[in-house]
PDB file of C-alpha atoms in Angstrom:
ATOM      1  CA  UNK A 584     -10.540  12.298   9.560  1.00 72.00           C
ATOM      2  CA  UNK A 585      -8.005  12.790   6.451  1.00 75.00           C
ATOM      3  CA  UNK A 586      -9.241  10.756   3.527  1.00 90.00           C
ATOM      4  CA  UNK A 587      -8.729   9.551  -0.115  1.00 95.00           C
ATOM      5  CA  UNK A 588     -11.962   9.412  -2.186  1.00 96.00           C
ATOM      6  CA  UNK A 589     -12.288   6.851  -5.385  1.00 96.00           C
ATOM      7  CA  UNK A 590     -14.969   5.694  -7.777  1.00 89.00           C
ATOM      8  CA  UNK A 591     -15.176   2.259  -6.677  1.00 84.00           C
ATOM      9  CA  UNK A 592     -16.277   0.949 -10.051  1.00 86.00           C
ATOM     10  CA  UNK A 593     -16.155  -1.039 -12.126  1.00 94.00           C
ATOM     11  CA  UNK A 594     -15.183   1.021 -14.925  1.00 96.00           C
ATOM     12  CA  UNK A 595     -15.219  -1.247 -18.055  1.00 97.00           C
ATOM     13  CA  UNK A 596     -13.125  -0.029 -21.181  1.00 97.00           C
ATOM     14  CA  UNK A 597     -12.496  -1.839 -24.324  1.00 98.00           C
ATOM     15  CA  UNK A 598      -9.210  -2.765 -25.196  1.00 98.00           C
ATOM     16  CA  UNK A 599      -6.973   0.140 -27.118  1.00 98.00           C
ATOM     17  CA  UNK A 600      -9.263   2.628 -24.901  1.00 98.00           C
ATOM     18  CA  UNK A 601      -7.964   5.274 -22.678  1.00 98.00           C
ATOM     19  CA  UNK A 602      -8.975   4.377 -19.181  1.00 98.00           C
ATOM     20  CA  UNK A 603      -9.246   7.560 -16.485  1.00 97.00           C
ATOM     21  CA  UNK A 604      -9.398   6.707 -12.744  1.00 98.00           C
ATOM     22  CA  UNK A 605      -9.875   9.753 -10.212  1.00 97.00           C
ATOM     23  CA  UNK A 606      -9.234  10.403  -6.851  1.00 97.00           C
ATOM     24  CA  UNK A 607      -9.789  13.223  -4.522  1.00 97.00           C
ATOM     25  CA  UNK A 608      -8.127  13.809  -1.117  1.00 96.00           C
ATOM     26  CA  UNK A 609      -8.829  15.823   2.020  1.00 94.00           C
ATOM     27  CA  UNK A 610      -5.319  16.681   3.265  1.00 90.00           C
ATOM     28  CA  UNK A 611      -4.314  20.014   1.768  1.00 89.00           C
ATOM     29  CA  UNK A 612      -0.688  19.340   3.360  1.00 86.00           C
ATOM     30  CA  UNK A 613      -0.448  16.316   1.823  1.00 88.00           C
ATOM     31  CA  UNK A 614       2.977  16.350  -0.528  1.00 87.00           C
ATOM     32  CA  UNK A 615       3.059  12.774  -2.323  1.00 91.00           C
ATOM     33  CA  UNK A 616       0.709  11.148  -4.062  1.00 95.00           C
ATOM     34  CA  UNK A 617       0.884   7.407  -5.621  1.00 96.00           C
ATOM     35  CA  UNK A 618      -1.005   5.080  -7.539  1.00 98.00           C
ATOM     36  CA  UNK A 619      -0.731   1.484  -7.356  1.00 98.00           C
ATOM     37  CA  UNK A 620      -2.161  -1.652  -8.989  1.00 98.00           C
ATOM     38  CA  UNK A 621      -3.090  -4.845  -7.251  1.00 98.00           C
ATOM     39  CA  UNK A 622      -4.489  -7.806  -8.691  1.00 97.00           C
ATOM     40  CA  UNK A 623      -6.765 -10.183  -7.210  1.00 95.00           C
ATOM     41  CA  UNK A 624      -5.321 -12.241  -4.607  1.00 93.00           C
ATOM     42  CA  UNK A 625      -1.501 -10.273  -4.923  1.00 96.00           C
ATOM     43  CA  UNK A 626      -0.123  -7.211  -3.272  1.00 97.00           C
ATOM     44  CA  UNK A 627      -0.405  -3.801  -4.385  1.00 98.00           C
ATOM     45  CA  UNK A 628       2.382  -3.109  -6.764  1.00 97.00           C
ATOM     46  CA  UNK A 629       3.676   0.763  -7.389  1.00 96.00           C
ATOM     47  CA  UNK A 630       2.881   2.339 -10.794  1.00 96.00           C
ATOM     48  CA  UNK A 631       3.107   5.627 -10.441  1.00 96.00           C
ATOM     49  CA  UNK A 632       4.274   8.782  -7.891  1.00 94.00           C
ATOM     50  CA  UNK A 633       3.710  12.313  -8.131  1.00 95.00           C
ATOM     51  CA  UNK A 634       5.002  15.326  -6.325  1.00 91.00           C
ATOM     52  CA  UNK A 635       4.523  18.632  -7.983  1.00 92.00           C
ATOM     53  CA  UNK A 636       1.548  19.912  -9.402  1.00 95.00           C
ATOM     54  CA  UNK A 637       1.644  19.030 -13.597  1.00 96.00           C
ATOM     55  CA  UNK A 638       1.414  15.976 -15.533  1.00 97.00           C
ATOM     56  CA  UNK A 639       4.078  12.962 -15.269  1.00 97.00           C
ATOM     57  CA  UNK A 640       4.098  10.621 -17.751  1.00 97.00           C
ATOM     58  CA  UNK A 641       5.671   7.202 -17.958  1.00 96.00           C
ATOM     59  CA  UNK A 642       4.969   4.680 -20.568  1.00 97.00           C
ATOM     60  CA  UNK A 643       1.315   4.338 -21.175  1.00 98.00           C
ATOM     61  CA  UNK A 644       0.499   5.892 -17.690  1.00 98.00           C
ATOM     62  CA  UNK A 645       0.200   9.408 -17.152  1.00 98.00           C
ATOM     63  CA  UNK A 646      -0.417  10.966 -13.457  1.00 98.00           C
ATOM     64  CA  UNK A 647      -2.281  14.207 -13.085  1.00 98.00           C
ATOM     65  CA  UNK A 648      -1.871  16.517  -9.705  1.00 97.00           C
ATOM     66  CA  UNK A 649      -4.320  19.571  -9.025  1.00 97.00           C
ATOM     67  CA  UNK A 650      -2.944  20.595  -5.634  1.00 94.00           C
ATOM     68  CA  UNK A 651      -5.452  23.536  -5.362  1.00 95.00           C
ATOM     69  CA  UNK A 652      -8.513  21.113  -6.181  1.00 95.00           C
ATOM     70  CA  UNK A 653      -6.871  18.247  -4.341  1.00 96.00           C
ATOM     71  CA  UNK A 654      -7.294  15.903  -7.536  1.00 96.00           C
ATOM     72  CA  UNK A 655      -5.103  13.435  -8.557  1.00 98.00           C
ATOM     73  CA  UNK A 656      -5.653  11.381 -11.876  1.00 98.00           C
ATOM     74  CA  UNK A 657      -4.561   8.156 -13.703  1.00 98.00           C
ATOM     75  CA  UNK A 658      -4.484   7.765 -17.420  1.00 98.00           C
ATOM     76  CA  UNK A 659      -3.978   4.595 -19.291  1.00 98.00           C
ATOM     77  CA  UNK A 660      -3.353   4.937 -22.723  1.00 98.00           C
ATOM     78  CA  UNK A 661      -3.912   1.942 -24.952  1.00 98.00           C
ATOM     79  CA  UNK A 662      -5.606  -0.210 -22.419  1.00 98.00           C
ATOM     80  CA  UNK A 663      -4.904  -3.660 -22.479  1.00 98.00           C
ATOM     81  CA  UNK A 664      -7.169  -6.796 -20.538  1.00 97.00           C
ATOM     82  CA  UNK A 665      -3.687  -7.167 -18.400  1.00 97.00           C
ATOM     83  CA  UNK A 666      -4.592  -3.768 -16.786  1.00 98.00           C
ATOM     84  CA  UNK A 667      -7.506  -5.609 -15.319  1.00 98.00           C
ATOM     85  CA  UNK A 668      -7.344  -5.340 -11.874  1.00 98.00           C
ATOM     86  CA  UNK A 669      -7.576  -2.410  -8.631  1.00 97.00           C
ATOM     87  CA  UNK A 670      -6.283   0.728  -8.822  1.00 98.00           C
ATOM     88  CA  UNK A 671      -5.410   2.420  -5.388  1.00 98.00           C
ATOM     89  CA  UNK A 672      -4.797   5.958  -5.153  1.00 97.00           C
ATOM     90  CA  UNK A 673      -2.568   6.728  -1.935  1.00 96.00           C
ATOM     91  CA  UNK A 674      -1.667  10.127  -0.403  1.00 94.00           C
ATOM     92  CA  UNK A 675       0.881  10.217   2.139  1.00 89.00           C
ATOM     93  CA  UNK A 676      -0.329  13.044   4.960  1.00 81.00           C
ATOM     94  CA  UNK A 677       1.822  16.410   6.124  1.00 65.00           C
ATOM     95  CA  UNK A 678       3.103  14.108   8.991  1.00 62.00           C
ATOM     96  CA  UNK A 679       6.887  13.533   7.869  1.00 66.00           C
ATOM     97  CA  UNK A 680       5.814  11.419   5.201  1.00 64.00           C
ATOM     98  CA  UNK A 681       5.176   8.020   6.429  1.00 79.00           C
ATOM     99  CA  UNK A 682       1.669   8.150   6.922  1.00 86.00           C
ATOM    100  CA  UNK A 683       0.083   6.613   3.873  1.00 89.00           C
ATOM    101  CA  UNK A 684      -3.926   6.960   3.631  1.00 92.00           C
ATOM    102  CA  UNK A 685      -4.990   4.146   0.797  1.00 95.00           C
ATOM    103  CA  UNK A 686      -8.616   5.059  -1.264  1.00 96.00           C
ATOM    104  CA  UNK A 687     -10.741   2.223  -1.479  1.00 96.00           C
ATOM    105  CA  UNK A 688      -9.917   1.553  -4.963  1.00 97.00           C
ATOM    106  CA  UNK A 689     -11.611   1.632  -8.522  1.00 97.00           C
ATOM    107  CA  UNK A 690     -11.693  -2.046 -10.147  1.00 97.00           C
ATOM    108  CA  UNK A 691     -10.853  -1.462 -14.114  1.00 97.00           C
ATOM    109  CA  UNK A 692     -11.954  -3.949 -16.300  1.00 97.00           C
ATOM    110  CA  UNK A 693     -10.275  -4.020 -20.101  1.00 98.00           C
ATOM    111  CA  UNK A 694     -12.554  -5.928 -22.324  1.00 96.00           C
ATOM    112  CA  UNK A 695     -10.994  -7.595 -25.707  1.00 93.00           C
TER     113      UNK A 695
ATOM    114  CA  UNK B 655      15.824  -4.200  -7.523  1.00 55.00           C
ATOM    115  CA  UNK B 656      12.493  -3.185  -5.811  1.00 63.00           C
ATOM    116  CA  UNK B 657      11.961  -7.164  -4.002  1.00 91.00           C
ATOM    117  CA  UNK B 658      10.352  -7.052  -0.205  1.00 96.00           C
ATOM    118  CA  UNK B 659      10.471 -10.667   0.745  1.00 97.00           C
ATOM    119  CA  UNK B 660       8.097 -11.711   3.374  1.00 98.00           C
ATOM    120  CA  UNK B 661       7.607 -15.299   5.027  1.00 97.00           C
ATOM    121  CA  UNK B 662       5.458 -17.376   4.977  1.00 98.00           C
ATOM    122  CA  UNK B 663       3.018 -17.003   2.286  1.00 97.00           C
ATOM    123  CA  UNK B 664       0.424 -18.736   4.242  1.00 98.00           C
ATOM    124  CA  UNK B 665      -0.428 -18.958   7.823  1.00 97.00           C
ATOM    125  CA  UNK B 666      -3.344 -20.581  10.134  1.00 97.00           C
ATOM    126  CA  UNK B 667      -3.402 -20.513  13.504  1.00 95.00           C
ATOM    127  CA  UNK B 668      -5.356 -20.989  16.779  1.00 93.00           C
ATOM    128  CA  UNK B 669      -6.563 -18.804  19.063  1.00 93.00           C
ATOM    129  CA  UNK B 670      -3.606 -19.879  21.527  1.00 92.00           C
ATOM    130  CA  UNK B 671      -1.160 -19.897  19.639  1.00 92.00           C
ATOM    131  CA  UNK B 672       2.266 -17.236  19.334  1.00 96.00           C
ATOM    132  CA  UNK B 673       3.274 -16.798  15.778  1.00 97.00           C
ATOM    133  CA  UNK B 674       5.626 -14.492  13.782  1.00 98.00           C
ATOM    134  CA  UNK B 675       5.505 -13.009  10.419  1.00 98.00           C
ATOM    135  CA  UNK B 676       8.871 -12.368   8.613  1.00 98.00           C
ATOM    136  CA  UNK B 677       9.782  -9.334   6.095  1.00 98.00           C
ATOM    137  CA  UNK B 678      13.271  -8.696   4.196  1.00 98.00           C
ATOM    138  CA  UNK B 679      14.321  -6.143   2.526  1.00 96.00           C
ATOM    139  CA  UNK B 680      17.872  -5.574   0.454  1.00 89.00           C
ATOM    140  CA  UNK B 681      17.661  -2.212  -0.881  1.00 90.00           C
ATOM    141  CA  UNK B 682      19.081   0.250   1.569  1.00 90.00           C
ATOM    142  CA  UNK B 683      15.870   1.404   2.381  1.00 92.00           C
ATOM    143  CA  UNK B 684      15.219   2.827   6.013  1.00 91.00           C
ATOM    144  CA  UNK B 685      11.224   2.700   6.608  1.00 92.00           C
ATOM    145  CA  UNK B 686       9.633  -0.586   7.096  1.00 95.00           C
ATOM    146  CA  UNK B 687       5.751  -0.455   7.489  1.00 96.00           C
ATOM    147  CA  UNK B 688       3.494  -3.410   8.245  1.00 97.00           C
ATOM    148  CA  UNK B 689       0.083  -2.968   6.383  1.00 97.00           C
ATOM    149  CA  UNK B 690      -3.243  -4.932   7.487  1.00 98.00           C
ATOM    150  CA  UNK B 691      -5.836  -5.706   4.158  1.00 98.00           C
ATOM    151  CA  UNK B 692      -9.255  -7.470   4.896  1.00 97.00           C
ATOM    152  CA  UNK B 693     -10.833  -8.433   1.391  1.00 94.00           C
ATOM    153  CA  UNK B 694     -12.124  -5.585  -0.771  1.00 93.00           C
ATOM    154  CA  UNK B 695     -10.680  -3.017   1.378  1.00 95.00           C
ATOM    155  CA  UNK B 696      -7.685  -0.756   1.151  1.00 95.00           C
ATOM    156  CA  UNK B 697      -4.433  -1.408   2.904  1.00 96.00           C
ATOM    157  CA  UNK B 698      -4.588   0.180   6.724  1.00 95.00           C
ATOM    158  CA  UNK B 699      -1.480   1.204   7.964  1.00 94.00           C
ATOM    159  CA  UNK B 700      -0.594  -0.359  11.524  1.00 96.00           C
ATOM    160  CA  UNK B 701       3.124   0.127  12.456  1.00 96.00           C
ATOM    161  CA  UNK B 702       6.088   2.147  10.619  1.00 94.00           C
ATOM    162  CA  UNK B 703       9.742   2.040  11.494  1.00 94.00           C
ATOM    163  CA  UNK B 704      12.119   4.608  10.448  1.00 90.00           C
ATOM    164  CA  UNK B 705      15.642   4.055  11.390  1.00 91.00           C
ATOM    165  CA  UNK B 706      14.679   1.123  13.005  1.00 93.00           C
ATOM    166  CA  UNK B 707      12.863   3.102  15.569  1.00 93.00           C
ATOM    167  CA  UNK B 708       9.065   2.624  15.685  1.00 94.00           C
ATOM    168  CA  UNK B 709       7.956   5.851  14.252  1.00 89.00           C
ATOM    169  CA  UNK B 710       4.125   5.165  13.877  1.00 87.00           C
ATOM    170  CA  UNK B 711       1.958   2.852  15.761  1.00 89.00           C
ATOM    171  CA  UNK B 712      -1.761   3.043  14.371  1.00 89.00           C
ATOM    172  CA  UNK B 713      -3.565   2.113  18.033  1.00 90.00           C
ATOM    173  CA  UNK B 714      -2.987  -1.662  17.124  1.00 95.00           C
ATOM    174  CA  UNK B 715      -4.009  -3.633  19.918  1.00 95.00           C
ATOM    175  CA  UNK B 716      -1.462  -5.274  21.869  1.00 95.00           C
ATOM    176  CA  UNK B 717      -1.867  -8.927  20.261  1.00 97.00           C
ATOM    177  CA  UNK B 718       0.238  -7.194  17.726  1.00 98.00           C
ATOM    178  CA  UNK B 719       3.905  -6.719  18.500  1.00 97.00           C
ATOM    179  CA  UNK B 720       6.344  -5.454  16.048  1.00 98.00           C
ATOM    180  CA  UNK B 721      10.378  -5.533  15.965  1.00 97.00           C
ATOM    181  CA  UNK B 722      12.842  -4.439  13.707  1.00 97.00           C
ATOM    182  CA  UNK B 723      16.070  -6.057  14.357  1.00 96.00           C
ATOM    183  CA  UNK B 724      18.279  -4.381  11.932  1.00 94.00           C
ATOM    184  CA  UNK B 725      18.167  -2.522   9.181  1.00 91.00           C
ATOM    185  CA  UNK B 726      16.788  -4.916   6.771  1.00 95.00           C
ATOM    186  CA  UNK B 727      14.299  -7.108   8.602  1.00 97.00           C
ATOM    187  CA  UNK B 728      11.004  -6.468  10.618  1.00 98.00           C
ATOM    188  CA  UNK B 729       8.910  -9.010  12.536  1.00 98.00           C
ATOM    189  CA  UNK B 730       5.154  -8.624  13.541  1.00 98.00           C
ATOM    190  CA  UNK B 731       4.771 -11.268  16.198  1.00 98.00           C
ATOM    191  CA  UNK B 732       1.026 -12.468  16.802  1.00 97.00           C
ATOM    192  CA  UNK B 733      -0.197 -14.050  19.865  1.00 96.00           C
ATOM    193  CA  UNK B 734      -3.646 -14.503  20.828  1.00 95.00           C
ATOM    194  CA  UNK B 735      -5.063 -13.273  17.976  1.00 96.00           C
ATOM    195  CA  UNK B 736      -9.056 -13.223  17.280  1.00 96.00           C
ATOM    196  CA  UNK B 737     -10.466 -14.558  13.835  1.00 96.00           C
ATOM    197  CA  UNK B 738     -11.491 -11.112  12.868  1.00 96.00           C
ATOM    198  CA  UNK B 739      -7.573 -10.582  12.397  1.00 97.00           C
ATOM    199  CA  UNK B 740      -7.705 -13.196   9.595  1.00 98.00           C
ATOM    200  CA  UNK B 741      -6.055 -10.782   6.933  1.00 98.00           C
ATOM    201  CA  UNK B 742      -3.170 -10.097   4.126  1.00 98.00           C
ATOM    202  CA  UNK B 743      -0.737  -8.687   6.075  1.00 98.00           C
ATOM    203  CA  UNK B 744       1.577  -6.713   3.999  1.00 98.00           C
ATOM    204  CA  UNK B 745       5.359  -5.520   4.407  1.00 98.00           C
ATOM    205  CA  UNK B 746       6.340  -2.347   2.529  1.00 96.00           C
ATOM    206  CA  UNK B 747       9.862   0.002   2.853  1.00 95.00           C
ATOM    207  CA  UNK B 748      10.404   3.180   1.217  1.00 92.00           C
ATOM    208  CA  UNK B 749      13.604   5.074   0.979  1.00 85.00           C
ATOM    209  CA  UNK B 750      13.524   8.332   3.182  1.00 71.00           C
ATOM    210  CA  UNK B 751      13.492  11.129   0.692  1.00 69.00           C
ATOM    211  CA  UNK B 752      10.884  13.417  -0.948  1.00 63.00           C
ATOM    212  CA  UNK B 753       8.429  11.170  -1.533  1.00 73.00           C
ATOM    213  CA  UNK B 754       8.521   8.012   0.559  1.00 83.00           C
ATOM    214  CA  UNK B 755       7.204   5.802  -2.430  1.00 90.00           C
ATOM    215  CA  UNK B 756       6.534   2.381  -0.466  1.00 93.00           C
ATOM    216  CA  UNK B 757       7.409  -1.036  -2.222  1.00 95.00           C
ATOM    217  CA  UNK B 758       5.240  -4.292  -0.782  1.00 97.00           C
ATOM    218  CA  UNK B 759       6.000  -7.077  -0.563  1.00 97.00           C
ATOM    219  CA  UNK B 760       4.322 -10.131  -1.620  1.00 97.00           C
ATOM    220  CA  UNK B 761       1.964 -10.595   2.035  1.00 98.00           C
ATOM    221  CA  UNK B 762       1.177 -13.301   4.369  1.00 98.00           C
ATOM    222  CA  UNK B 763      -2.336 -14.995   4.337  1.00 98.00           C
ATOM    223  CA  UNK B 764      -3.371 -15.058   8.161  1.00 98.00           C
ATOM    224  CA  UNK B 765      -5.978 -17.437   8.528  1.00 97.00           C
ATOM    225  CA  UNK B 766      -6.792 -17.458  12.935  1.00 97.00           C
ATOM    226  CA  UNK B 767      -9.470 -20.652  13.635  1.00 95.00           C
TER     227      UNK B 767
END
């Protein structure tokens, strides 16, 4: 059974903080690796993607890959209360890339 | 533009009943996935179409019925659904390249009584 492991929270920060959500995963095939945001009640909207091992950085985000230790991170720089909300990690599986396996999801909670 | 469209926002139906859920998408993209998300729980994959061939079906039980028309749209057709299927259904489409980055769209409440 291929699967994406997450702190499920909450993980409370104060605002201006930097907030650092993990994830591990079981497929060593797997190739891409996402992280999206849903708030309560909306659909999971697409903050980051990474492909190679490495940081990528983009805005106040910054998405960490360790291929070898099957680790992929989210950092949020400068946390504000409007990052309140789920955080799903994703990995899509060695099977021609479609097959997307979601985490359960870490709740973030940005206090002012 | 990254906009899935999907339609309607809200459904309830009966037990009895034969309903279908509508997705759109404008951006050229050529995979079109239908997601399934009870409360507090991830996003479960149930059908992906890739070249508007179904590419993935996730064992979703027959009730279920997908179609992709064209390019651009992708139905899920419901009939004789159970109330443990009351869900946010979710469209997504990703571009096929590298890294298949999905974009969903907004979801339809599915509320069976």
């Amino acid at each position: 059974q291929k699967e994406v492991e997450q702190n499920s929270g909450p993980l409370s920060v104060p605002e201006g903080a930097i907030a650092s959500l993990n994830c591990t995963y079981s497929d060593r095939g797997s190739q891409s690796f996402f992280w999206y945001r849903q708030y309560s009640g909306k659909s999971p909207e697409l903050i980051m993607f990474i492909y190679s091992n490495g940081d990528k950085e983009d805005g106040r985000f910054t998405a960490q890959l360790n291929k070898a230790s099957q680790y992929v991170s989210l950092l949020i720089r400068d946390s504000q209360p409007s990052d309140s909300a789920t955080y799903l990690c994703a990995v899509n599986l060695d099977t021609g890339g479609f097959k997307t396996i979601f985490g359960a999801g870490t709740r973030l909670f940005v206090k002012a | 533009d990254t906009e899935v469209t999907q339609t309607p926002k809200h459904l309830v139906m009966g037990m009895t009943n034969k309903k279908s859920l509508k997705c759109e998408q404008h951006m050229g993209h050529r995979a079109m996935y239908w997601y399934k998300q009870k409360a507090k729980k991830p996003p479960e994959l149930m059908f992906v179409y890739s070249y508007e061939k179904l590419s993935i079906n996730e064992s979703v039980p027959s009730r279920f019925s997908p179609e992709c028309p064209n390019s651009s749209l992708l139905n899920l057709h419901l009939h004789a659904l159970q109330p443990e299927d009351s869900a946010l259904y979710l469209c997504a489409s990703s571009h096929p390249g590298q890294g298949h980055e999905q974009y969903f769209g907004p979801g339809t409440r599915l509320t069976v009584t």
